[in-house]
mmCIF file of C-alpha atoms in Angstrom:
data_model
loop_
_atom_site.group_PDB
_atom_site.id
_atom_site.type_symbol
_atom_site.label_atom_id
_atom_site.label_comp_id
_atom_site.label_asym_id
_atom_site.label_seq_id
_atom_site.Cartn_x
_atom_site.Cartn_y
_atom_site.Cartn_z
ATOM 1 C CA MET O 1 68.416 84.290 121.270
ATOM 2 C CA ARG O 2 70.647 83.115 124.097
ATOM 3 C CA ARG O 3 73.314 80.623 123.276
ATOM 4 C CA THR O 4 73.517 77.448 125.302
ATOM 5 C CA ALA O 5 76.769 77.523 127.269
ATOM 6 C CA ARG O 6 79.053 74.533 127.334
ATOM 7 C CA PRO O 7 80.177 74.368 130.993
ATOM 8 C CA GLY O 8 83.264 72.260 130.332
ATOM 9 C CA ARG O 9 84.737 74.542 127.744
ATOM 10 C CA ALA O 10 83.623 77.732 129.487
ATOM 11 C CA SER O 11 84.980 76.822 132.932
ATOM 12 C CA THR O 12 88.266 75.562 131.514
ATOM 13 C CA THR O 13 88.688 78.673 129.385
ATOM 14 C CA VAL O 14 87.927 81.032 132.293
ATOM 15 C CA ALA O 15 90.489 79.277 134.465
ATOM 16 C CA LEU O 16 93.115 79.381 131.730
ATOM 17 C CA LEU O 17 92.444 83.053 131.033
ATOM 18 C CA ALA O 18 92.710 83.977 134.699
ATOM 19 C CA ALA O 19 95.946 82.055 135.165
ATOM 20 C CA THR O 20 97.436 83.427 131.976
ATOM 21 C CA MET O 21 96.482 87.011 132.873
ATOM 22 C CA THR O 22 98.312 86.739 136.197
ATOM 23 C CA ALA O 23 101.400 85.268 134.580
ATOM 24 C CA ALA O 24 101.377 87.742 131.728
ATOM 25 C CA LEU O 25 101.139 90.807 133.938
ATOM 26 C CA ALA O 26 103.966 89.543 136.119
ATOM 27 C CA ALA O 27 106.246 88.499 133.301
ATOM 28 C CA GLY O 28 106.326 91.710 131.267
ATOM 29 C CA CYS O 29 106.974 91.702 127.547
ATOM 30 C CA THR O 30 107.071 88.428 125.639
ATOM 31 C CA ALA O 31 107.588 87.496 122.007
ATOM 32 C CA GLY O 32 105.061 89.095 119.673
ATOM 33 C CA HIS O 33 102.580 87.581 117.270
ATOM 34 C CA GLY O 34 103.686 88.247 113.703
ATOM 35 C CA GLN O 35 104.049 91.743 112.307
ATOM 36 C CA SER O 36 104.929 94.781 114.363
ATOM 37 C CA ASP O 37 102.059 97.162 115.075
ATOM 38 C CA ASP O 38 102.451 100.333 117.168
ATOM 39 C CA LYS O 39 105.655 98.670 118.506
ATOM 40 C CA ARG O 40 103.521 95.859 119.979
ATOM 41 C CA GLY O 41 105.027 93.028 117.884
ATOM 42 C CA ARG O 42 108.608 91.926 117.308
ATOM 43 C CA THR O 43 110.416 92.551 114.056
ATOM 44 C CA ASP O 44 113.933 91.754 115.253
ATOM 45 C CA GLY O 45 113.949 88.322 113.624
ATOM 46 C CA GLN O 46 114.066 86.457 116.948
ATOM 47 C CA HIS O 47 110.540 85.099 116.705
ATOM 48 C CA THR O 48 110.009 82.031 114.543
ATOM 49 C CA PRO O 49 106.419 81.963 113.234
ATOM 50 C CA ALA O 50 104.447 78.832 113.953
ATOM 51 C CA PRO O 51 103.423 76.852 110.863
ATOM 52 C CA HIS O 52 100.043 77.860 109.521
ATOM 53 C CA HIS O 53 97.236 75.342 109.630
ATOM 54 C CA SER O 54 94.059 75.614 107.593
ATOM 55 C CA VAL O 55 90.997 77.001 109.361
ATOM 56 C CA ASP O 56 87.790 75.017 109.563
ATOM 57 C CA ALA O 57 85.288 77.624 108.427
ATOM 58 C CA ALA O 58 82.195 75.609 109.414
ATOM 59 C CA GLY O 59 80.328 77.707 111.944
ATOM 60 C CA SER O 60 83.189 80.177 112.388
ATOM 61 C CA VAL O 61 82.841 83.839 111.514
ATOM 62 C CA LEU O 62 85.807 85.865 110.362
ATOM 63 C CA ALA O 63 86.506 88.887 112.564
ATOM 64 C CA VAL O 64 89.039 91.416 111.274
ATOM 65 C CA LYS O 65 90.509 94.281 113.280
ATOM 66 C CA ILE O 66 90.445 97.258 110.916
ATOM 67 C CA ASP O 67 92.501 100.410 111.210
ATOM 68 C CA ASN O 68 90.395 103.564 111.493
ATOM 69 C CA ALA O 69 93.047 106.239 111.824
ATOM 70 C CA PRO O 70 92.684 109.012 109.221
ATOM 71 C CA GLY O 71 95.732 107.667 107.370
ATOM 72 C CA ALA O 72 94.018 104.292 106.937
ATOM 73 C CA ARG O 73 90.962 105.617 105.136
ATOM 74 C CA PRO O 74 89.353 104.698 102.834
ATOM 75 C CA GLN O 75 89.191 101.074 103.966
ATOM 76 C CA THR O 76 88.693 98.007 101.803
ATOM 77 C CA GLY O 77 85.946 95.404 102.245
ATOM 78 C CA LEU O 78 84.140 97.258 105.022
ATOM 79 C CA ASP O 79 80.863 97.464 103.096
ATOM 80 C CA THR O 80 80.441 93.661 102.881
ATOM 81 C CA ALA O 81 80.708 92.957 106.625
ATOM 82 C CA ASP O 82 77.606 91.657 108.383
ATOM 83 C CA ILE O 83 78.450 93.552 111.570
ATOM 84 C CA VAL O 84 80.853 96.399 112.253
ATOM 85 C CA TYR O 85 81.758 97.064 115.886
ATOM 86 C CA VAL O 86 83.225 100.451 116.795
ATOM 87 C CA GLU O 87 85.429 100.594 119.878
ATOM 88 C CA GLN O 88 87.523 103.232 121.588
ATOM 89 C CA VAL O 89 91.297 102.745 121.754
ATOM 90 C CA GLU O 90 94.264 104.702 123.086
ATOM 91 C CA GLY O 91 94.265 108.457 122.832
ATOM 92 C CA GLY O 92 90.478 108.586 122.386
ATOM 93 C CA LEU O 93 90.761 107.234 118.836
ATOM 94 C CA SER O 94 88.628 104.456 117.362
ATOM 95 C CA ARG O 95 89.145 101.058 115.796
ATOM 96 C CA LEU O 96 86.732 98.775 113.964
ATOM 97 C CA MET O 97 86.038 95.069 114.157
ATOM 98 C CA ALA O 98 84.346 93.812 110.997
ATOM 99 C CA VAL O 99 82.563 90.444 111.243
ATOM 100 C CA TYR O 100 81.985 88.374 108.089
ATOM 101 C CA ALA O 101 79.620 85.402 107.810
ATOM 102 C CA THR O 102 77.521 85.650 104.637
ATOM 103 C CA THR O 103 80.173 87.031 102.264
ATOM 104 C CA LEU O 104 83.957 87.045 102.210
ATOM 105 C CA PRO O 105 85.413 89.983 100.284
ATOM 106 C CA LYS O 106 88.529 89.478 98.212
ATOM 107 C CA VAL O 107 90.525 91.905 100.348
ATOM 108 C CA VAL O 108 89.993 93.502 103.785
ATOM 109 C CA GLY O 109 91.986 96.200 105.491
ATOM 110 C CA PRO O 110 94.038 97.913 106.574
ATOM 111 C CA VAL O 111 94.439 95.354 109.359
ATOM 112 C CA ARG O 112 95.638 96.488 112.796
ATOM 113 C CA SER O 113 96.184 95.154 116.287
ATOM 114 C CA ALA O 114 93.877 93.404 118.745
ATOM 115 C CA ARG O 115 92.745 94.643 122.154
ATOM 116 C CA GLU O 116 91.770 92.937 125.410
ATOM 117 C CA SER O 117 88.099 93.848 124.958
ATOM 118 C CA ASP O 118 88.008 91.882 121.693
ATOM 119 C CA LEU O 119 88.312 88.575 123.531
ATOM 120 C CA GLU O 120 85.155 89.167 125.559
ATOM 121 C CA LEU O 121 83.258 90.488 122.555
ATOM 122 C CA LEU O 122 84.219 87.462 120.432
ATOM 123 C CA ARG O 123 83.146 84.857 122.991
ATOM 124 C CA GLN O 124 79.590 85.103 121.617
ATOM 125 C CA PHE O 125 80.760 83.307 118.467
ATOM 126 C CA ASP O 126 81.781 79.653 118.144
ATOM 127 C CA ARG O 127 85.593 79.738 117.862
ATOM 128 C CA PRO O 128 85.765 82.722 115.523
ATOM 129 C CA THR O 129 88.750 83.343 113.289
ATOM 130 C CA LEU O 130 90.454 86.562 114.370
ATOM 131 C CA ALA O 131 92.656 88.376 111.857
ATOM 132 C CA PHE O 132 94.869 91.056 113.395
ATOM 133 C CA SER O 133 98.302 92.533 112.850
ATOM 134 C CA GLY O 134 99.714 92.005 116.332
ATOM 135 C CA ALA O 135 99.052 92.860 119.980
ATOM 136 C CA GLN O 136 100.647 94.256 123.103
ATOM 137 C CA HIS O 137 103.128 91.656 124.367
ATOM 138 C CA LYS O 138 101.356 90.969 127.652
ATOM 139 C CA LEU O 139 98.075 90.394 125.817
ATOM 140 C CA LEU O 140 99.465 87.702 123.518
ATOM 141 C CA PRO O 141 99.198 84.840 126.057
ATOM 142 C CA LEU O 142 95.516 85.689 126.589
ATOM 143 C CA ILE O 143 94.886 85.537 122.858
ATOM 144 C CA ASP O 144 96.674 82.191 122.691
ATOM 145 C CA GLN O 145 94.430 80.768 125.432
ATOM 146 C CA ALA O 146 91.157 82.330 124.253
ATOM 147 C CA PRO O 147 88.615 80.257 122.274
ATOM 148 C CA VAL O 148 89.490 81.985 119.004
ATOM 149 C CA GLN O 149 91.422 80.900 115.928
ATOM 150 C CA ALA O 150 94.094 83.600 115.964
ATOM 151 C CA GLU O 151 95.531 84.326 112.496
ATOM 152 C CA PRO O 152 98.137 87.110 112.617
ATOM 153 C CA PRO O 153 100.692 87.555 109.816
ATOM 154 C CA GLY O 154 103.322 85.536 111.655
ATOM 155 C CA LYS O 155 101.062 82.493 111.517
ATOM 156 C CA ALA O 156 99.371 83.060 108.159
ATOM 157 C CA SER O 157 101.882 85.110 106.194
ATOM 158 C CA LYS O 158 100.500 84.095 102.805
ATOM 159 C CA ALA O 159 97.120 85.595 103.686
ATOM 160 C CA TYR O 160 98.525 89.117 104.159
ATOM 161 C CA PHE O 161 100.229 91.635 101.929
ATOM 162 C CA ARG O 162 101.460 95.209 102.094
ATOM 163 C CA GLY O 163 99.704 97.671 99.824
ATOM 164 C CA THR O 164 101.459 100.556 98.108
ATOM 165 C CA ALA O 165 98.782 103.273 98.289
ATOM 166 C CA LYS O 166 99.240 104.043 101.990
ATOM 167 C CA ALA O 167 102.229 104.409 104.284
ATOM 168 C CA ALA O 168 103.005 101.830 106.971
ATOM 169 C CA PRO O 169 101.513 100.878 109.353
ATOM 170 C CA HIS O 170 98.278 101.655 107.482
ATOM 171 C CA ASN O 171 98.952 99.326 104.540
ATOM 172 C CA LEU O 172 98.562 95.741 105.796
ATOM 173 C CA TYR O 173 95.766 93.856 104.011
ATOM 174 C CA LEU O 174 94.154 90.441 104.308
ATOM 175 C CA ARG O 175 92.969 88.014 101.628
ATOM 176 C CA PRO O 176 90.206 86.149 103.531
ATOM 177 C CA ALA O 177 90.071 83.253 101.058
ATOM 178 C CA ARG O 178 93.552 82.255 102.198
ATOM 179 C CA LEU O 179 92.237 81.780 105.722
ATOM 180 C CA MET O 180 88.801 80.319 105.033
ATOM 181 C CA PRO O 181 87.624 78.397 101.961
ATOM 182 C CA SER O 182 84.151 79.932 102.063
ATOM 183 C CA ALA O 183 81.823 82.062 104.157
ATOM 184 C CA PRO O 184 80.221 80.073 106.996
ATOM 185 C CA GLY O 185 76.726 81.496 106.437
ATOM 186 C CA PRO O 186 74.337 83.531 108.611
ATOM 187 C CA ALA O 187 73.904 80.729 111.176
ATOM 188 C CA ALA O 188 77.409 81.567 112.429
ATOM 189 C CA LEU O 189 76.182 84.976 113.617
ATOM 190 C CA THR O 190 75.338 83.884 117.160
ATOM 191 C CA THR O 191 74.917 87.464 118.396
ATOM 192 C CA GLY O 192 71.299 87.276 119.506
ATOM 193 C CA PHE O 193 70.350 89.919 116.935
ATOM 194 C CA ARG O 194 66.809 89.620 115.561
ATOM 195 C CA TYR O 195 65.689 90.820 112.134
ATOM 196 C CA GLY O 196 62.177 91.677 111.079
ATOM 197 C CA PRO O 197 59.512 94.402 111.267
ATOM 198 C CA ALA O 198 60.391 97.556 113.152
ATOM 199 C CA PRO O 199 59.177 97.945 116.716
ATOM 200 C CA ALA O 200 56.264 100.256 117.339
ATOM 201 C CA GLY O 201 56.895 103.813 118.437
ATOM 202 C CA GLY O 202 60.236 105.511 118.356
ATOM 203 C CA LYS O 203 60.751 109.020 117.099
ATOM 204 C CA ALA O 204 61.897 110.436 113.803
ATOM 205 C CA GLU O 205 65.597 111.272 113.700
ATOM 206 C CA LYS O 206 67.439 112.104 110.501
ATOM 207 C CA SER O 207 70.965 112.079 111.875
ATOM 208 C CA ARG O 208 72.912 110.932 114.920
ATOM 209 C CA THR O 209 76.488 111.797 115.909
ATOM 210 C CA ILE O 210 78.507 109.807 118.458
ATOM 211 C CA ARG O 211 81.731 111.266 119.805
ATOM 212 C CA TYR O 212 84.821 109.694 121.304
ATOM 213 C CA PRO O 213 87.505 111.980 122.747
ATOM 214 C CA ALA O 214 89.366 112.045 119.397
ATOM 215 C CA ALA O 215 86.870 110.569 116.905
ATOM 216 C CA ARG O 216 83.400 111.353 115.607
ATOM 217 C CA PHE O 217 80.828 109.195 113.803
ATOM 218 C CA THR O 218 77.710 110.517 112.080
ATOM 219 C CA PHE O 219 74.908 108.364 110.663
ATOM 220 C CA THR O 220 72.473 110.153 108.338
ATOM 221 C CA TRP O 221 69.275 108.511 107.152
ATOM 222 C CA SER O 222 68.884 108.277 103.377
ATOM 223 C CA PRO O 223 65.244 107.657 102.348
ATOM 224 C CA ALA O 224 66.394 106.948 98.783
ATOM 225 C CA GLN O 225 68.810 104.193 99.826
ATOM 226 C CA HIS O 226 66.834 103.184 102.908
ATOM 227 C CA ARG O 227 70.157 103.078 104.708
ATOM 228 C CA TYR O 228 72.260 105.211 107.038
ATOM 229 C CA LEU O 229 75.166 106.995 105.351
ATOM 230 C CA VAL O 230 78.276 106.875 107.519
ATOM 231 C CA ALA O 231 80.646 109.788 108.016
ATOM 232 C CA MET O 232 83.793 109.775 110.142
ATOM 233 C CA ASP O 233 85.221 113.000 111.524
ATOM 234 C CA GLY O 234 82.959 114.915 109.158
ATOM 235 C CA THR O 235 84.026 113.078 105.993
ATOM 236 C CA PRO O 236 81.753 110.640 104.106
ATOM 237 C CA THR O 237 82.890 107.050 104.598
ATOM 238 C CA VAL O 238 83.552 105.227 101.349
ATOM 239 C CA THR O 239 85.516 102.117 100.456
ATOM 240 C CA THR O 240 88.549 102.117 98.172
ATOM 241 C CA ASP O 241 86.295 101.318 95.218
ATOM 242 C CA GLY O 242 84.146 104.372 95.951
ATOM 243 C CA LYS O 243 81.148 102.633 97.541
ATOM 244 C CA ARG O 244 79.457 104.557 100.323
ATOM 245 C CA VAL O 245 79.279 102.570 103.564
ATOM 246 C CA ALA O 246 75.588 102.433 104.476
ATOM 247 C CA PRO O 247 74.282 100.094 107.209
ATOM 248 C CA ALA O 248 70.589 99.271 107.547
ATOM 249 C CA THR O 249 70.679 99.471 111.350
ATOM 250 C CA VAL O 250 72.840 101.446 113.744
ATOM 251 C CA VAL O 251 73.021 100.522 117.426
ATOM 252 C CA VAL O 252 74.494 102.982 119.905
ATOM 253 C CA GLN O 253 75.177 100.676 122.851
ATOM 254 C CA TYR O 254 76.020 102.476 126.093
ATOM 255 C CA VAL O 255 78.597 100.439 128.032
ATOM 256 C CA LYS O 256 81.143 100.778 130.817
ATOM 257 C CA VAL O 257 84.572 101.825 129.557
ATOM 258 C CA HIS O 258 87.516 101.870 131.957
ATOM 259 C CA LYS O 259 91.291 101.647 131.933
ATOM 260 C CA SER O 260 92.687 98.187 131.214
ATOM 261 C CA ALA O 261 95.947 96.684 132.463
ATOM 262 C CA PHE O 262 97.623 97.273 129.085
ATOM 263 C CA HIS O 263 99.173 100.347 127.501
ATOM 264 C CA ASP O 264 101.041 101.275 124.348
ATOM 265 C CA PHE O 265 104.720 102.193 124.056
ATOM 266 C CA LEU O 266 103.898 105.848 124.809
ATOM 267 C CA GLY O 267 102.262 104.898 128.100
ATOM 268 C CA ASN O 268 98.675 105.477 126.923
ATOM 269 C CA TYR O 269 96.437 102.924 128.623
ATOM 270 C CA THR O 270 94.034 100.929 126.482
ATOM 271 C CA PRO O 271 90.355 101.435 127.332
ATOM 272 C CA TYR O 272 88.543 98.237 128.291
ATOM 273 C CA THR O 273 84.995 98.117 126.924
ATOM 274 C CA GLU O 274 82.633 95.863 128.867
ATOM 275 C CA THR O 275 80.136 94.112 126.596
ATOM 276 C CA VAL O 276 78.805 91.692 129.210
ATOM 277 C CA GLY O 277 76.167 93.177 131.490
ATOM 278 C CA SER O 278 73.152 95.346 130.787
ATOM 279 C CA GLY O 279 72.253 98.916 130.010
ATOM 280 C CA ARG O 280 70.464 101.089 127.509
ATOM 281 C CA ALA O 281 70.897 101.530 123.782
ATOM 282 C CA ASP O 282 69.515 103.556 120.907
ATOM 283 C CA VAL O 283 68.510 101.554 117.845
ATOM 284 C CA LEU O 284 68.338 103.550 114.609
ATOM 285 C CA ARG O 285 66.395 102.017 111.728
ATOM 286 C CA ASP O 286 64.027 103.287 109.045
ATOM 287 C CA GLY O 287 64.757 106.910 109.958
ATOM 288 C CA ARG O 288 63.550 106.489 113.541
ATOM 289 C CA VAL O 289 65.319 105.969 116.854
ATOM 290 C CA HIS O 290 64.136 103.543 119.532
ATOM 291 C CA ASP O 291 65.209 103.804 123.166
ATOM 292 C CA VAL O 292 65.781 100.193 124.264
ATOM 293 C CA ASN O 293 67.514 98.027 126.843
ATOM 294 C CA TRP O 294 70.382 95.629 126.153
ATOM 295 C CA LYS O 295 71.475 92.562 128.123
ATOM 296 C CA ARG O 296 74.241 90.007 127.789
ATOM 297 C CA ALA O 297 74.273 87.691 130.779
ATOM 298 C CA THR O 298 77.601 85.942 130.104
ATOM 299 C CA ALA O 299 80.369 86.127 127.542
ATOM 300 C CA MET O 300 79.003 82.951 125.942
ATOM 301 C CA ASP O 301 75.687 84.694 125.208
ATOM 302 C CA GLY O 302 74.639 87.011 122.448
ATOM 303 C CA THR O 303 73.160 90.422 123.269
ATOM 304 C CA SER O 304 69.406 90.855 123.506
ATOM 305 C CA PHE O 305 67.718 94.173 122.800
ATOM 306 C CA THR O 306 64.236 94.797 124.197
ATOM 307 C CA THR O 307 61.741 97.615 124.427
ATOM 308 C CA LYS O 308 60.934 99.166 127.796
ATOM 309 C CA ASP O 309 58.026 96.731 128.188
ATOM 310 C CA GLY O 310 60.270 93.732 127.461
ATOM 311 C CA ARG O 311 59.439 92.991 123.823
ATOM 312 C CA PRO O 312 62.315 91.902 121.537
ATOM 313 C CA VAL O 313 63.576 94.551 119.119
ATOM 314 C CA ASN O 314 64.107 93.617 115.478
ATOM 315 C CA PHE O 315 66.828 95.096 113.295
ATOM 316 C CA ALA O 316 66.402 95.871 109.608
ATOM 317 C CA LYS O 317 67.835 93.281 107.249
ATOM 318 C CA GLY O 318 71.322 94.252 106.171
ATOM 319 C CA GLN O 319 74.565 95.465 107.712
ATOM 320 C CA VAL O 320 74.524 96.448 111.394
ATOM 321 C CA TRP O 321 76.907 98.930 113.009
ATOM 322 C CA VAL O 322 77.290 98.699 116.797
ATOM 323 C CA VAL O 323 78.941 101.776 118.290
ATOM 324 C CA LEU O 324 80.160 101.011 121.817
ATOM 325 C CA ALA O 325 79.780 104.337 123.613
ATOM 326 C CA GLN O 326 80.611 105.356 127.174
ATOM 327 C CA ALA O 327 77.572 105.152 129.453
ATOM 328 C CA SER O 328 76.892 108.349 131.384
#
């Protein structure tokens, strides 16, 4: 399911991104978007937030950057996402991007900062709304020029609040209804994912563990729930209301991960995860694993998954987790 690119918008956006990247890297730190996060945003009172404008939800998914540090767990609203992307960040830790199209939960969080890789990943959607707590100063101009509706706290302060159950910075939450009047519907999920009967073959596999340098994810098949039970760092993953997070399909997508141009205040460089290109993936569904190929020709396209003989691979209906893992 390849999206039809719009040359005018795509070429203009690429040019703007390239120009802005050059200027941003040369200029150093600039004013931050909204709330401070890992010392990436300004809190000194010198930045005047831009007035918030309502978001046109038609055709636009809501993507929320969700904190996944141990102090942020359990998260809120993670179980209602249509897609959960798992990406590596500084220090070998992980962060989540939850994508909502069919249902908007009342609250999502904790919300944390954006990364450079997010902009490429989000290009597959039609001007998605991106909720995030802030970003590294040099990245902010790229976010401003990207084809996303950026909604940090400094722009949409009434949509965010600080919870009391966790310590800062793991306590920033979003009320999606204050950004979007309603969910856009499944047609907004322009990812190229297909849903339907399982592909032939595969092999039985009850559990799969994926490791980052400082994080670990385990997905265990539950025949009773017909879902994969998620565990992080050896602990079952539940939401704040006690619901076990259980996707119907898990994709381990092997991608190139390299050092980006950005780093945090400690000097740790942010990994850049390439989601445009091709490679191999493992698709887990119905208690079996399928060795498949993935391809995403351009950032404007969704990602196709095919068997070794070129047949499209269907996912099971329900939540999908995509774990972006380092290719060997």
